[in-house]
Every structure is written in C-alpha cells, then in structure tokens.
CSV table of C-alpha atoms in Angstrom, one decimal:
chain,number,residue,atom,x,y,z
V,120,MET,CA,-51.4,226.1,-121.5
V,121,THR,CA,-48.5,228.4,-120.4
V,122,ARG,CA,-49.6,228.6,-116.7
V,123,GLU,CA,-49.3,224.9,-116.8
V,124,ARG,CA,-46.1,224.8,-118.7
V,125,LEU,CA,-44.8,227.7,-116.1
V,126,CYS,CA,-46.4,224.9,-113.3
V,127,TRP,CA,-44.1,221.7,-114.5
V,128,GLY,CA,-41.1,224.0,-114.6
V,129,ALA,CA,-41.3,225.2,-111.5
V,130,SER,CA,-42.1,221.6,-109.9
V,131,MET,CA,-39.3,220.2,-111.4
V,132,GLY,CA,-36.7,223.0,-111.0
V,133,ALA,CA,-38.0,223.6,-107.2
V,134,MET,CA,-37.2,219.9,-106.9
V,135,LEU,CA,-34.0,219.9,-108.5
V,136,GLY,CA,-32.7,222.5,-107.2
V,137,TYR,CA,-33.5,221.5,-103.0
V,138,VAL,CA,-31.6,217.8,-103.9
V,139,LEU,CA,-28.7,219.6,-105.0
V,140,ALA,CA,-28.8,221.8,-102.3
V,141,VAL,CA,-29.1,219.0,-100.1
V,142,LEU,CA,-26.7,216.8,-101.7
V,143,THR,CA,-23.9,219.0,-102.7
V,144,SER,CA,-24.2,222.4,-100.8
V,145,TYR,CA,-24.6,224.1,-104.2
V,146,PRO,CA,-25.1,226.9,-105.9
V,147,ILE,CA,-25.5,228.5,-102.0
V,148,ARG,CA,-25.6,226.8,-99.0
V,149,ILE,CA,-27.2,229.6,-96.2
V,150,LEU,CA,-27.6,228.7,-92.8
V,151,TYR,CA,-29.7,230.5,-89.9
V,152,ASP,CA,-28.4,230.3,-86.8
V,153,PRO,CA,-31.4,230.2,-84.0
V,154,HIS,CA,-29.1,231.6,-81.2
V,155,SER,CA,-27.7,234.9,-82.5
V,156,GLU,CA,-31.2,234.6,-85.3
V,157,SER,CA,-28.4,235.4,-88.1
V,158,TRP,CA,-27.8,234.0,-91.2
V,159,GLY,CA,-24.6,233.0,-92.5
V,160,LEU,CA,-22.7,231.1,-95.1
V,161,ILE,CA,-19.9,228.9,-92.6
V,162,ASP,CA,-21.6,226.5,-89.5
V,163,ILE,CA,-20.6,227.7,-86.2
V,164,PRO,CA,-18.9,224.7,-84.4
V,165,GLY,CA,-20.8,223.7,-81.4
V,166,GLN,CA,-23.7,225.5,-82.2
V,167,PRO,CA,-26.9,224.0,-84.3
V,168,VAL,CA,-27.6,225.8,-87.2
V,169,ILE,CA,-30.7,225.5,-89.8
V,170,ALA,CA,-29.7,224.5,-93.1
V,171,TRP,CA,-33.5,223.9,-94.1
V,172,TYR,CA,-34.1,227.1,-94.7
V,173,GLY,CA,-31.5,227.4,-96.9
V,174,TRP,CA,-32.5,224.6,-98.8
V,175,LEU,CA,-35.6,226.0,-99.2
V,176,ILE,CA,-34.4,229.3,-100.4
V,177,ASN,CA,-32.3,227.0,-103.3
V,178,ALA,CA,-35.5,224.9,-103.9
V,179,ALA,CA,-37.3,228.8,-104.8
V,180,LEU,CA,-34.6,229.5,-106.8
V,181,GLY,CA,-34.9,226.1,-109.0
V,182,ALA,CA,-38.4,227.0,-109.2
V,183,LEU,CA,-37.7,230.5,-110.9
V,184,LEU,CA,-34.9,229.1,-113.0
V,185,GLY,CA,-37.3,226.1,-113.8
V,186,MET,CA,-40.1,228.6,-115.3
V,187,LEU,CA,-37.4,230.5,-117.1
V,188,ILE,CA,-36.2,227.8,-119.1
V,189,VAL,CA,-39.4,226.2,-120.0
V,190,TRP,CA,-41.2,229.0,-121.1
V,191,PRO,CA,-39.9,229.5,-124.7
V,192,ILE,CA,-40.0,225.8,-125.5
V,193,ARG,CA,-43.5,225.0,-127.3
V,194,ARG,CA,-43.0,221.0,-127.2
V,195,PRO,CA,-45.6,218.7,-125.4
V,196,LEU,CA,-44.4,218.3,-121.5
V,197,PRO,CA,-43.3,214.7,-120.3
V,198,TRP,CA,-45.5,215.1,-117.4
V,199,ALA,CA,-44.2,211.8,-115.9
V,200,LEU,CA,-41.0,213.2,-115.5
V,201,VAL,CA,-42.6,215.1,-112.3
V,202,TRP,CA,-43.2,212.2,-110.5
V,203,ILE,CA,-40.7,210.1,-111.5
V,204,VAL,CA,-37.9,212.9,-110.6
V,205,ALA,CA,-40.1,213.2,-107.5
V,206,SER,CA,-39.8,209.7,-106.4
V,207,LEU,CA,-36.0,209.1,-107.3
V,208,ALA,CA,-35.3,212.5,-105.0
V,209,LEU,CA,-37.4,211.1,-102.0
V,210,LEU,CA,-35.3,208.0,-102.6
V,211,ALA,CA,-31.8,210.0,-103.2
V,212,LEU,CA,-32.6,212.1,-100.0
V,213,GLY,CA,-33.6,208.7,-97.7
V,214,VAL,CA,-30.4,207.3,-98.7
V,215,HIS,CA,-28.4,210.3,-98.1
V,216,GLU,CA,-29.9,210.2,-94.2
V,217,ARG,CA,-28.8,206.5,-93.7
V,218,HIS,CA,-26.5,207.4,-91.3
V,219,TRP,CA,-28.7,208.3,-88.4
V,220,PHE,CA,-30.0,204.8,-88.4
V,221,ARG,CA,-26.6,203.4,-88.0
V,222,HIS,CA,-26.1,203.8,-84.1
G,264,MET,CA,-47.2,230.5,-78.0
G,265,LYS,CA,-45.1,227.3,-79.4
G,266,LEU,CA,-47.9,225.4,-77.5
G,267,PHE,CA,-50.9,227.0,-79.6
G,268,LEU,CA,-48.4,227.3,-82.9
G,269,LEU,CA,-47.7,223.3,-82.3
G,270,LEU,CA,-51.5,222.8,-81.5
G,271,ALA,CA,-52.8,224.7,-84.8
G,272,HIS,CA,-49.6,222.5,-87.0
G,273,ALA,CA,-51.3,219.3,-85.4
G,274,ILE,CA,-55.1,220.2,-86.5
G,275,SER,CA,-54.1,221.6,-89.8
G,276,SER,CA,-52.2,218.4,-90.6
G,277,MET,CA,-55.0,216.6,-89.8
G,278,LEU,CA,-57.6,218.0,-91.8
G,279,LEU,CA,-54.9,218.1,-94.8
G,280,LEU,CA,-54.7,214.2,-94.2
G,281,GLY,CA,-58.5,213.6,-94.4
G,282,ALA,CA,-59.0,215.7,-97.9
G,283,ILE,CA,-55.6,214.2,-99.3
G,284,THR,CA,-56.9,210.5,-98.3
G,285,HIS,CA,-60.2,211.2,-99.7
G,286,GLN,CA,-59.2,213.0,-102.6
G,287,ALA,CA,-56.7,209.8,-103.2
G,288,ILE,CA,-59.8,207.2,-102.5
G,289,ALA,CA,-61.9,208.7,-105.2
G,290,VAL,CA,-59.3,209.0,-107.8
G,291,TRP,CA,-58.0,205.1,-107.3
G,292,MET,CA,-61.7,204.0,-106.4
G,293,PRO,CA,-64.1,206.1,-108.2
G,294,GLY,CA,-68.0,204.7,-107.1
G,295,PRO,CA,-71.1,205.5,-108.0
G,296,THR,CA,-73.1,208.3,-106.3
G,297,SER,CA,-75.4,206.7,-103.9
G,298,GLY,CA,-75.1,204.0,-101.2
G,299,GLY,CA,-73.3,203.3,-98.2
G,300,PHE,CA,-70.5,204.8,-96.4
G,301,TRP,CA,-67.7,203.5,-98.4
G,302,ARG,CA,-69.4,204.0,-101.5
G,303,SER,CA,-70.2,207.5,-101.0
G,304,LEU,CA,-67.1,207.8,-99.7
G,305,ARG,CA,-65.7,206.7,-103.0
G,306,ALA,CA,-68.4,209.1,-104.9
G,307,VAL,CA,-66.5,212.5,-103.9
G,308,HIS,CA,-65.7,214.7,-106.7
G,309,PRO,CA,-62.0,214.7,-106.4
G,310,GLN,CA,-61.2,218.2,-108.4
G,311,ARG,CA,-63.1,219.9,-105.4
G,312,TYR,CA,-60.4,219.2,-103.3
G,313,VAL,CA,-57.5,220.5,-104.8
G,314,THR,CA,-57.2,224.3,-103.3
G,315,ALA,CA,-58.2,223.3,-100.3
G,316,ILE,CA,-55.4,220.8,-100.2
G,317,ILE,CA,-53.1,223.5,-101.5
G,318,VAL,CA,-54.2,225.9,-99.2
G,319,LEU,CA,-53.7,223.2,-96.2
G,320,PHE,CA,-50.4,221.9,-97.2
G,321,VAL,CA,-48.6,225.6,-97.5
G,322,PHE,CA,-50.6,226.5,-94.2
G,323,THR,CA,-49.5,223.4,-92.6
G,324,MET,CA,-45.8,223.6,-93.8
G,325,ALA,CA,-45.3,227.3,-92.7
G,326,LEU,CA,-46.7,226.4,-89.1
G,327,GLY,CA,-44.1,224.1,-89.0
G,328,ALA,CA,-41.3,226.4,-90.2
G,329,VAL,CA,-41.8,228.4,-87.9
G,330,ILE,CA,-41.5,225.8,-84.6
G,331,TYR,CA,-38.8,224.0,-86.2
G,332,VAL,CA,-36.3,226.8,-84.9
G,333,PRO,CA,-37.3,225.9,-81.2
G,334,PHE,CA,-37.4,222.1,-82.3
G,335,ARG,CA,-33.9,222.2,-83.6
G,336,SER,CA,-32.3,223.9,-81.0
G,337,GLU,CA,-34.3,223.1,-77.9
G,338,VAL,CA,-35.4,219.4,-78.3
G,339,ARG,CA,-33.2,217.7,-81.4
G,340,ALA,CA,-29.7,219.4,-80.2
G,341,THR,CA,-29.9,218.7,-76.9
G,342,TYR,CA,-31.7,215.4,-76.9
G,343,LEU,CA,-32.5,213.7,-80.1
G,344,ASP,CA,-29.6,213.9,-81.9
G,345,ALA,CA,-27.4,211.8,-78.5
G,346,HIS,CA,-30.1,209.6,-77.0
G,347,VAL,CA,-32.5,208.6,-80.6
G,348,PRO,CA,-30.6,209.7,-83.5
G,349,TRP,CA,-33.1,207.0,-85.5
G,350,ALA,CA,-35.9,209.5,-84.8
G,351,THR,CA,-33.5,212.6,-85.9
G,352,GLY,CA,-33.1,210.7,-89.1
G,353,LEU,CA,-37.2,210.3,-89.5
G,354,PHE,CA,-37.3,213.8,-89.1
G,355,GLU,CA,-34.9,214.8,-91.6
G,356,VAL,CA,-36.7,212.5,-94.5
G,357,LYS,CA,-39.8,214.2,-92.9
G,358,GLU,CA,-38.2,217.7,-93.5
G,359,HIS,CA,-37.2,216.3,-97.3
G,360,ALA,CA,-40.4,215.0,-98.3
G,361,ALA,CA,-42.3,218.5,-96.9
G,362,ALA,CA,-40.2,220.3,-99.0
G,363,LEU,CA,-40.4,218.1,-102.1
G,364,ALA,CA,-44.2,218.0,-101.6
G,365,LEU,CA,-43.9,221.5,-101.7
G,366,ALA,CA,-42.1,221.7,-104.9
G,367,LEU,CA,-44.5,219.3,-106.4
G,368,MET,CA,-48.0,221.9,-105.7
G,369,PRO,CA,-47.4,223.7,-109.0
G,370,ALA,CA,-47.3,220.4,-110.8
G,371,TYR,CA,-50.5,218.9,-108.8
G,372,TRP,CA,-52.5,222.0,-109.3
G,373,ALA,CA,-51.9,221.9,-113.3
G,374,LEU,CA,-52.2,218.3,-113.4
G,375,TRP,CA,-55.9,218.7,-111.6
G,376,ARG,CA,-56.7,221.3,-114.2
G,377,ASN,CA,-56.0,219.2,-117.2
G,378,PRO,CA,-58.0,216.0,-117.6
G,379,GLU,CA,-55.6,214.7,-120.1
G,380,HIS,CA,-53.0,213.2,-117.6
G,381,ARG,CA,-54.5,211.2,-115.7
G,382,GLY,CA,-51.8,208.6,-115.0
G,383,SER,CA,-49.7,211.7,-113.8
G,384,ARG,CA,-51.8,213.1,-111.9
G,385,ARG,CA,-53.1,210.1,-110.1
G,386,ALA,CA,-49.4,209.6,-108.9
G,387,VAL,CA,-48.4,212.9,-108.0
G,388,THR,CA,-51.6,212.8,-105.5
G,389,THR,CA,-50.6,209.4,-104.9
G,390,ILE,CA,-47.1,211.0,-103.5
G,391,LEU,CA,-48.8,213.4,-101.6
G,392,LEU,CA,-50.6,211.3,-99.6
G,393,LEU,CA,-48.0,209.3,-99.2
G,394,VAL,CA,-46.0,212.1,-97.6
G,395,THR,CA,-48.8,213.6,-95.7
G,396,TRP,CA,-49.2,210.2,-93.8
G,397,TRP,CA,-45.2,209.9,-93.3
G,398,ASN,CA,-45.2,213.4,-91.8
G,399,PHE,CA,-48.1,213.0,-89.5
G,400,VAL,CA,-46.9,209.7,-87.9
G,401,VAL,CA,-43.5,211.0,-88.0
G,402,GLY,CA,-44.2,214.1,-86.5
G,403,HIS,CA,-46.7,212.3,-83.8
G,404,VAL,CA,-43.4,209.8,-82.8
G,405,VAL,CA,-41.0,212.6,-82.8
G,406,ASN,CA,-43.0,214.8,-80.7
G,407,ASN,CA,-44.1,211.9,-77.9
G,408,LEU,CA,-40.1,211.1,-77.7
G,409,ARG,CA,-39.4,214.5,-76.9
G,410,GLY,CA,-42.1,217.5,-77.3
G,411,LEU,CA,-41.7,221.0,-77.2
C-alpha cells in the first residue's frame, strides 16, 4: 500500500513538475549547450540550447516532492486524478506549442 | 555510432509499440483463450506485459535522450526550424508526451499491481498507447524529412 501511495505521489509530482517547468520556467530553468557541452541557467544568443533535459530534472524533483507530500497521508488516493492530470497536461503542452503550426 | 543508436531507438520503440498495443487490446477487448488470430490476440494476459513495457519505455527514452543532442544541434537548428517548423512543433509535442509518459510509469506499475482500480488502469494504459503511437509516427515523419 505504501509503495502504491509513493507511486501515485511520484507520478503526480513528476507531471506537475514537468508542466510547471515548461510553462513557467519554475522552479529552475536548466539549459544544456551541446556546442560547449556545458550546463547553464541563461540562454546563449544565436546558439541552440537544450531545455528538455532541465525540464526532466524538474520532473524528477517534482516526483521526489510528490512522494514526500503523499508519504504521511493515510486517506485513499484518487487514482482517476492521475490520468485526468496526464490528459490535461498533454493538452496544455500541445496548446503551448501551437506557434510552430502558424507559419 | 549515431546511426547505431538511432536504429536501436527505432527497434526498441517498435517492440514497445507491439507490447503496449497487445496489452491495450487485451484490456479493452478481453477474449476467450482459444480460437483464431484475433481471439488469441485478445486472450493474452495483459499484466505480463507490464515489466517489459516499463523496461522498453525507459530504454527507448534513454536512447532518444542520447541522440537528442545531435538532433537538436545538427537537424533541428540547421533545417527543421527554418524550413518545416510544423515538424519541430510535432517533435516538441513528442518530447512532452514522452516526458509525461515517463512520469506516468510509477502509477502505471502500481495500477497493474492492484486489481481494484480497473478504470484508471485502463485509462493510463490507453494514454501510454496513444503516446507510444504518436511518438513512433512523429519520429518517423521527422526522420524522413531530415534524418541524423
């Protein structure tokens, strides 16, 4: 039961952490520069940097936080919320990328 | 090396696609244990796919994350963004979908261990099915437009 509870918290936390990072750059925006093979926090003008790895790190932090929050709760968990949040997150991130299709 | 990783990524995603599709068919249309091809397809034990699907998903995504660096700097930056931005958009959605599916893995594992939450298990499996198909198709489309 505890493992299932932690899984619920990890999934919810990771999804919320990822969406928050993509949409708001919060809590932290970590960038990888493939040319210099270095990590940083600020965009390099004229150079493609990778934000995706940083978003995944935010998701991992969200998963840890989610597990910590859920750990002491002893009430039944709303499992339906997992797929509802996942569906809404997919929708929100899809809308967030709509500018690529306007050209 | 890039080509090898790309091929491994493609083969792994194909195996994942087969496994998750098979599981989803058995979840939505469970069938009798004997009969022809279609009935046999529906009669598999879907819970036996769970570990394979998790391992294949993590492996496929890890390979994708490795080849993402040359893709981002050589393919996307030099060609896709300027000439076919809609392909970049499709790929961005693919990245997000993969990340959310990875986030769903703990819940997916837990839901398949507990027979009580049948509806949520079916829903999460369906989301993973849709994400896997989307990522497979978009990956092929983008690679056909400008591969590594």
